[in-house]
Coordinates of C-alpha atoms and ligand atoms in Angstrom, one line a residue:
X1 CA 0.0 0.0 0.0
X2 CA 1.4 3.5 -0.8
X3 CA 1.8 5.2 2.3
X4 CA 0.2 9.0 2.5
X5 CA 2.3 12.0 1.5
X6 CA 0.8 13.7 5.0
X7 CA -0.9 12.4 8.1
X8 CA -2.3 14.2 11.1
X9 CA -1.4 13.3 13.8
X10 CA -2.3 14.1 18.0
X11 CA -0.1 16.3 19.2
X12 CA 3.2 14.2 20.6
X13 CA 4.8 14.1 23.4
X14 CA 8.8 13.3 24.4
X15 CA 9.3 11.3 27.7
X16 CA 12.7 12.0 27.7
X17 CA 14.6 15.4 27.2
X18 CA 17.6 17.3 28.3
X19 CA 16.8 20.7 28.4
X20 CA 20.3 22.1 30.0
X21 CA 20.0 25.4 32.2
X22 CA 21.4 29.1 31.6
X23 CA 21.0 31.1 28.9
X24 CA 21.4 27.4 26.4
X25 CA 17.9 26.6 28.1
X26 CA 15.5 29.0 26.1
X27 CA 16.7 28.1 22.4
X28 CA 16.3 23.8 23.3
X29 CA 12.9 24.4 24.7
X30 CA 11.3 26.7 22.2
X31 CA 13.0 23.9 19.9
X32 CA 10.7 21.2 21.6
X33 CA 7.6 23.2 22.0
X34 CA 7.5 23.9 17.7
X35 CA 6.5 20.1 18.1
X36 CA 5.7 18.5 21.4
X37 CA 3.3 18.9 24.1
X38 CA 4.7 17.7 26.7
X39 CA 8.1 16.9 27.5
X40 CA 9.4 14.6 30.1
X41 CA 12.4 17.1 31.7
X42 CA 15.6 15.0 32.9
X43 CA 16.8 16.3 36.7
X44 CA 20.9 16.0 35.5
X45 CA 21.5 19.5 35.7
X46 CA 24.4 21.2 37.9
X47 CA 23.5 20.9 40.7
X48 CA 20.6 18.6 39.6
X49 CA 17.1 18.7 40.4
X50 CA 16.8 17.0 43.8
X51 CA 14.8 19.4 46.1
X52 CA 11.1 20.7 45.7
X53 CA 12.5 24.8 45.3
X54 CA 15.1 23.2 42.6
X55 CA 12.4 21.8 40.8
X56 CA 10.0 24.6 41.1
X57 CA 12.5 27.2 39.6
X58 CA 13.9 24.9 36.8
X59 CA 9.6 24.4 35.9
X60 CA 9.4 28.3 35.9
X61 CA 12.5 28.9 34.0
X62 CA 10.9 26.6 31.2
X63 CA 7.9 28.1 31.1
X64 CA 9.1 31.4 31.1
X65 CA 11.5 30.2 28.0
X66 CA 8.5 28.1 26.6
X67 CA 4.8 28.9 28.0
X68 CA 3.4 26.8 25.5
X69 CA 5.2 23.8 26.3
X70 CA 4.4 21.4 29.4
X71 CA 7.8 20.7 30.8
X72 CA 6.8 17.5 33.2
X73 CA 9.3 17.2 35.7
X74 CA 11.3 14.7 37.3
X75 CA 14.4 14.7 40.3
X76 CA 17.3 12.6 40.4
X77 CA 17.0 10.2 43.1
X78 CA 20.8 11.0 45.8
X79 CA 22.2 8.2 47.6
X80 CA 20.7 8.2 51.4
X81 CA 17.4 10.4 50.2
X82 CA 14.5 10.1 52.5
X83 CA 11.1 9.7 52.1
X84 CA 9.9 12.7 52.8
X85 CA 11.8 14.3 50.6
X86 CA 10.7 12.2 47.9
X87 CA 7.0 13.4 48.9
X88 CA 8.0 16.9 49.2
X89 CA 9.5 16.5 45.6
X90 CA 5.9 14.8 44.4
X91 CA 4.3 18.0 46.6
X92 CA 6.1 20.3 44.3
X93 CA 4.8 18.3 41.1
X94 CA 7.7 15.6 39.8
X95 CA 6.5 13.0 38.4
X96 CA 9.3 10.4 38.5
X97 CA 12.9 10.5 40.4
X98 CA 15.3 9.6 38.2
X99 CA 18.1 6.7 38.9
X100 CA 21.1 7.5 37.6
X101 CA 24.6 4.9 38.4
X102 CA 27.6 6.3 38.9
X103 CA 30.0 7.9 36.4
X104 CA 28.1 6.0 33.3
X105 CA 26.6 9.4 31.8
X106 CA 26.7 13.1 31.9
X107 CA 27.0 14.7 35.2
X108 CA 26.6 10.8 36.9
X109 CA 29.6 11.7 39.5
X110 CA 27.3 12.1 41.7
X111 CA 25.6 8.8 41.0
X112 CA 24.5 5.4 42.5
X113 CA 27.2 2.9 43.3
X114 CA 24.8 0.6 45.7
X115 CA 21.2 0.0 44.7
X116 CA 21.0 -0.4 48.8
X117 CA 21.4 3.3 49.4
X118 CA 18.4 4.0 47.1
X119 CA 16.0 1.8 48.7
X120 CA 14.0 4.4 51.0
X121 CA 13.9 6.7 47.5
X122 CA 12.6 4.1 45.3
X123 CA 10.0 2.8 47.9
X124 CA 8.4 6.7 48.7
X125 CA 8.6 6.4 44.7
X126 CA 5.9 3.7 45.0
X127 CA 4.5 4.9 47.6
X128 CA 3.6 8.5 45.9
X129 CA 2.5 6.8 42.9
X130 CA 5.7 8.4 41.2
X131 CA 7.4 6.8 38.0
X132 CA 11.0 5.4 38.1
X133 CA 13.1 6.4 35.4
X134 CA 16.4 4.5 35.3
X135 CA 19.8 4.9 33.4
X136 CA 20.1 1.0 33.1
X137 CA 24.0 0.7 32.6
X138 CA 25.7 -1.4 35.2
X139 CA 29.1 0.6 36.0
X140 CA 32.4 -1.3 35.5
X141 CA 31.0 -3.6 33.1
X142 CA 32.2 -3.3 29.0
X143 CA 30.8 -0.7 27.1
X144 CA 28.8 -2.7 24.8
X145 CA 27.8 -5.0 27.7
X146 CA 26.5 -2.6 30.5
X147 CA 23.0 -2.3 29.1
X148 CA 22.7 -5.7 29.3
X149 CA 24.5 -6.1 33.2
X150 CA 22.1 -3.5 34.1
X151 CA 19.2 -5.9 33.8
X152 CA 19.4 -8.0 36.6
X153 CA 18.9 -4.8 39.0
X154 CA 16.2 -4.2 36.7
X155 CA 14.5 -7.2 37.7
X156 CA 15.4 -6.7 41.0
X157 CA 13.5 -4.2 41.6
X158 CA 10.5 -4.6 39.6
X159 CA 10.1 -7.8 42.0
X160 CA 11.0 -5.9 45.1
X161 CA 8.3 -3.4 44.7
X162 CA 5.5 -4.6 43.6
X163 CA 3.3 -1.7 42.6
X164 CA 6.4 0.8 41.2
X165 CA 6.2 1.8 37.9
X166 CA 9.4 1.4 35.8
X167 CA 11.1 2.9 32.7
X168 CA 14.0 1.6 31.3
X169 CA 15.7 4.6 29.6
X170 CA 16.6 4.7 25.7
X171 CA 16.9 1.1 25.5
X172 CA 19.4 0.3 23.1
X173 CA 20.4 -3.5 23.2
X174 CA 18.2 -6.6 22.2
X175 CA 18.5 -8.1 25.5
X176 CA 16.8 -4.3 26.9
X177 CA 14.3 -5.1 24.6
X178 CA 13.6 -8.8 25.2
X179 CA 13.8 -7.6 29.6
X180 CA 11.4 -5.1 29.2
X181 CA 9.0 -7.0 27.1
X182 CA 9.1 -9.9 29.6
X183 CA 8.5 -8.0 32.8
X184 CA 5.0 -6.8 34.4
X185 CA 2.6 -4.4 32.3
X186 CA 3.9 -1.9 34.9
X187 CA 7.8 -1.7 33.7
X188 CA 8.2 0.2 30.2
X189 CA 11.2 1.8 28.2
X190 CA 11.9 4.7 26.0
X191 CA 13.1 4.7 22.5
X192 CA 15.4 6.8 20.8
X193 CA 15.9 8.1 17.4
X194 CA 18.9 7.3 17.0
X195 CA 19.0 3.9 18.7
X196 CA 16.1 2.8 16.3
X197 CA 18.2 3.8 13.2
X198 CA 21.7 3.4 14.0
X199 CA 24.5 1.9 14.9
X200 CA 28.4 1.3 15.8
X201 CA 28.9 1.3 12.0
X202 CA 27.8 4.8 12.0
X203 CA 29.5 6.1 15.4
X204 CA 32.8 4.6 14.2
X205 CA 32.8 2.5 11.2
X206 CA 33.9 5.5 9.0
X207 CA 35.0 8.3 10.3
X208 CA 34.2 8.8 13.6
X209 CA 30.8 11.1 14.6
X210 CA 31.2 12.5 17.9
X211 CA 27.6 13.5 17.3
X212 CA 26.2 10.7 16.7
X213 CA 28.4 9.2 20.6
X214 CA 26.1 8.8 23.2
X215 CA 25.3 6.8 26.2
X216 CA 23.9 4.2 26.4
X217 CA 26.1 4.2 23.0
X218 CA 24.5 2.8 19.3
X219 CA 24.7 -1.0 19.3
X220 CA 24.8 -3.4 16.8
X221 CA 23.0 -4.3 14.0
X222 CA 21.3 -7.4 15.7
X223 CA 20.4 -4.7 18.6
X224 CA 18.7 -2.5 16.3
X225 CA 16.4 -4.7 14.5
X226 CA 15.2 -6.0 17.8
X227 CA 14.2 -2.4 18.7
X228 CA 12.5 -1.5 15.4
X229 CA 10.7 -5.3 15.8
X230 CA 9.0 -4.3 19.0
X231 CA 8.8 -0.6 18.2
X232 CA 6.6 -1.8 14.4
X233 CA 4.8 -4.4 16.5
X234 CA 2.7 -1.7 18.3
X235 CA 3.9 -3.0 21.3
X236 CA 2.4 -0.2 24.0
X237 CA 5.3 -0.9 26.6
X238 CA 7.8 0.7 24.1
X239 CA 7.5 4.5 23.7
X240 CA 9.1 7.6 22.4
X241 CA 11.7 9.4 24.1
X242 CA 13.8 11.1 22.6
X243 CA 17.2 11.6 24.7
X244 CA 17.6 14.9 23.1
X245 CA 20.5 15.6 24.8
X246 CA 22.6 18.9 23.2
X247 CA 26.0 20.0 24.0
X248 CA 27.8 22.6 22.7
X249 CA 30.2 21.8 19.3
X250 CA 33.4 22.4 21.0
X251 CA 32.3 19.9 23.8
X252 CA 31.6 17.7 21.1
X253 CA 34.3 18.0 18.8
X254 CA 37.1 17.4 21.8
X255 CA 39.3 14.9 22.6
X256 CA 37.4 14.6 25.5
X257 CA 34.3 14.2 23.9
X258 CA 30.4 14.5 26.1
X259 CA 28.2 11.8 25.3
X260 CA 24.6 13.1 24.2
X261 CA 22.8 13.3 20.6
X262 CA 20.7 16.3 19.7
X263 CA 17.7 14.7 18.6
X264 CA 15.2 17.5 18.7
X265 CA 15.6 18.9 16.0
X266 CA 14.8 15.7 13.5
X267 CA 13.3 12.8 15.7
X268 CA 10.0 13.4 14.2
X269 CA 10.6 13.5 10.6
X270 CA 13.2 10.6 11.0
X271 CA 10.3 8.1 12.8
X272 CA 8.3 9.0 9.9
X273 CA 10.8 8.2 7.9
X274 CA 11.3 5.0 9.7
X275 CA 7.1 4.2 10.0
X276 CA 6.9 5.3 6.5
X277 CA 9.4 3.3 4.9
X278 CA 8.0 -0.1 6.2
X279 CA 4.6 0.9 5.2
X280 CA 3.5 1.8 8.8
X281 CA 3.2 5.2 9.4
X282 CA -0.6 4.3 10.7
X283 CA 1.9 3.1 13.7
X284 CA 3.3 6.4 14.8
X285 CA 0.9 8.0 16.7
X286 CA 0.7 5.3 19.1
X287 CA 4.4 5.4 19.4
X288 CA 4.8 9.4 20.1
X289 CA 1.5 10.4 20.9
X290 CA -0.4 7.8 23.0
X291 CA 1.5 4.8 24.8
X292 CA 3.7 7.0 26.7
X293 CA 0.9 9.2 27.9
X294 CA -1.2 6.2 29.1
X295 CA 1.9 4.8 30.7
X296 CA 2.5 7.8 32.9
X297 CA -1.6 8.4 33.5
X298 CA -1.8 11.4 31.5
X299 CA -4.8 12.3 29.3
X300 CA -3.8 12.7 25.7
X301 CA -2.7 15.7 24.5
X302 CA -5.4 18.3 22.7
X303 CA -4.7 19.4 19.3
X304 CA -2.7 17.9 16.4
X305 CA 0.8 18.0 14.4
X306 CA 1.1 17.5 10.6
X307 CA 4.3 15.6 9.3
X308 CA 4.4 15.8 5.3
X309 CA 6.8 14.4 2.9
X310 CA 8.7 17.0 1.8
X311 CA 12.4 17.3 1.3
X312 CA 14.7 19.6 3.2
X313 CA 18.1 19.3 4.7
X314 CA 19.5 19.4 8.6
X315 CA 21.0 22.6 9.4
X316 CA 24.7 22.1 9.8
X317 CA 24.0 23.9 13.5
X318 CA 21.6 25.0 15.7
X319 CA 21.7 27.6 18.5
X320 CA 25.5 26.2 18.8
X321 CA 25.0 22.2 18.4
X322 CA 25.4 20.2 15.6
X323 CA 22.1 18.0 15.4
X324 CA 21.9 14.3 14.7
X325 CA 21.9 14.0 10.4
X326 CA 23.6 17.9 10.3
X327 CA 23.5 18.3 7.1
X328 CA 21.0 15.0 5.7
X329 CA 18.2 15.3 3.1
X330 CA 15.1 14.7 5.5
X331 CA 12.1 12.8 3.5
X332 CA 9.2 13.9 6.1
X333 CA 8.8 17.6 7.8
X334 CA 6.9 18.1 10.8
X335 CA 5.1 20.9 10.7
X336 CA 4.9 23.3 14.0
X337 CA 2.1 22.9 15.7
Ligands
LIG1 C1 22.8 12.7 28.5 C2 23.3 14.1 28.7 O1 24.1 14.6 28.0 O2 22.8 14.7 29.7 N1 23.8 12.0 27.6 C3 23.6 10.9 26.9 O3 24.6 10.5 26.3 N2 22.5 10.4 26.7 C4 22.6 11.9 29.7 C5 21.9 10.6 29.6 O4 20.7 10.6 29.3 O5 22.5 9.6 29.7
LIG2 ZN1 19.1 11.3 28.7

């Protein structure tokens, strides 16, 4: 069947975005509100988000950038973090604590080295009818590998607490995949852009991208196709985040190099790319626009968002960063909504 040359679509939401702080801040979310309704704000700021005022001032600074977009807000979870200030943090409106290991990601020093220390967190979590968002990379284990050594923790805890809602974050390996699919209804994961479409072959078969480096970093092959299986399937446990995560081009382009994608920019017209190509762009809307919002126990979102075929090419920079594709022939535009 020839797929449609436009399709309307609810307008979507982003479960998982790095907005940054300072003056950065303004350009990334005005970027996601031309799009998105809502977008799931990660806490890994310096200092991060991990008291109610924190939160409350990084929301207004958002809205003040953005007013027409619904930043939803989430704290990372500190070793030793008590109960009450996980309520105090749901008080001020977060909607999931985020788990982040040590040292495996951006601004992760301050991390968590023993699932133990986390416990009185992760229970309030429950408790409060919060969300837990993890980074699932076990630290100390091979690069390729730590997605993969996360799981067992994974499965801890889903057992361990019964009622807590889970996401697995950007799952990127086959065995995420397979984990998340195999738990309870109530443990879901995010999917990237850029873990559906690419892999090691493009991070450093060539020449290397440092755009394109990331953590968890782009798989294999074999990793990729069971992502875009699960993600074609409909399968409402897999949703769309985007792990927009922008960093300047010097940071990039170092021999020190941060790990992060800017996504933003393209994630839509490359999913529709994706959907489109494999004659199911019926699919998308479920992907971007509903299974994450039922996950979470949000209504959907009102109004729509058109994505047409139409050609056009990634800017070679934006506001400073170099998107994922800079510089690609797009197929599909989304249109602001
Ligand atoms: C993210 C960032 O830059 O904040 N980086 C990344 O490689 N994904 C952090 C994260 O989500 O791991
Ligand atoms: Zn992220």
């Amino acid at each position: 069947m020839r797929e449609p040359a436009e399709i309307e679509i609810r307008t979507p939401d982003d479960f998982h975005v790095h907005l940054r702080q300072g003056p950065a801040l303004s350009g990334y979310a005005r970027e996601a509100a031309r799009r998105f309704g809502r977008v799931l704000v990660m806490p890994n700021t310096l200092p991060p988000i991990a008291t109610p005022g924190e939160l409350a001032s990084y929301r207004a600074e958002i809205r003040s950038a953005a007013p027409e977009l619904t930043a939803l807000m989430t704290f990372k979870i500190q070793p030793g973090m008590d109960r009450a200030t996980v309520r105090s943090l749901r008080d001020a409106g977060a909607l999931a604590g985020k788990y982040y290991p040590l040292g495996v990601t951006t601004n992760s020093e301050d991390g968590i080295s023993d699932t133990d220390s986390v416990m009185d967190a992760v229970a309030a979590i429950e408790a409060e009818g919060l969300v837990l968002c993890i980074h699932g990379e076990e630290p100390g284990a091979e690069i390729l590998d730590r997605e993969r050594a996360f799981l067992p923790r994974l499965a801890h805890l889903a057992r361990s607490f019964p009622r807590l809602r889970i996401v697995l974050e950007h799952v990127s390996s086959a065995a995420g995949v397979e984990a998340v699919l195999a738990l309870p209804e109530r443990v879901a994961g995010t999917v990237t852009v850029h873990h559906l479409l690419y892999t090691m072959d493009d991070l450093i078969g060539g020449r290397l991208d440092p755009h394109l480096f990331c953590k968890p970093v782009v798989k294999t092959r074999a990793d990729r196709s069971a992502l875009q299986r699960a993600v074609l399937d409909g399968n409402r446990k897999l949703f769309f985040g985007s792990d927009s995560a922008p960093h300047p081009r010097s940071a990039k382009e170092s021999a020190q190099g941060e790990a992060g994608v800017y996504a933003m920019p393209v994630s839509l017209p490359l999913l529709a790319g994706f959907f489109a190509e494999r004659g199911a762009l019926d699919r998308i809307e479920d992907f971007v626009s509903r299974f994450g919002a039922e996950f979470y126990g949000l209504p959907p979102n009102g109004g729509s968002l058109r994505l047409r075929r139409a050609r056009w090419t990634v800017p070679e920079e934006i506001d400073g960063v170099v998107p994922l594709a800079a510089g690609r022939e797009m197929a599909w535009r989304a249109l602001d909504r």
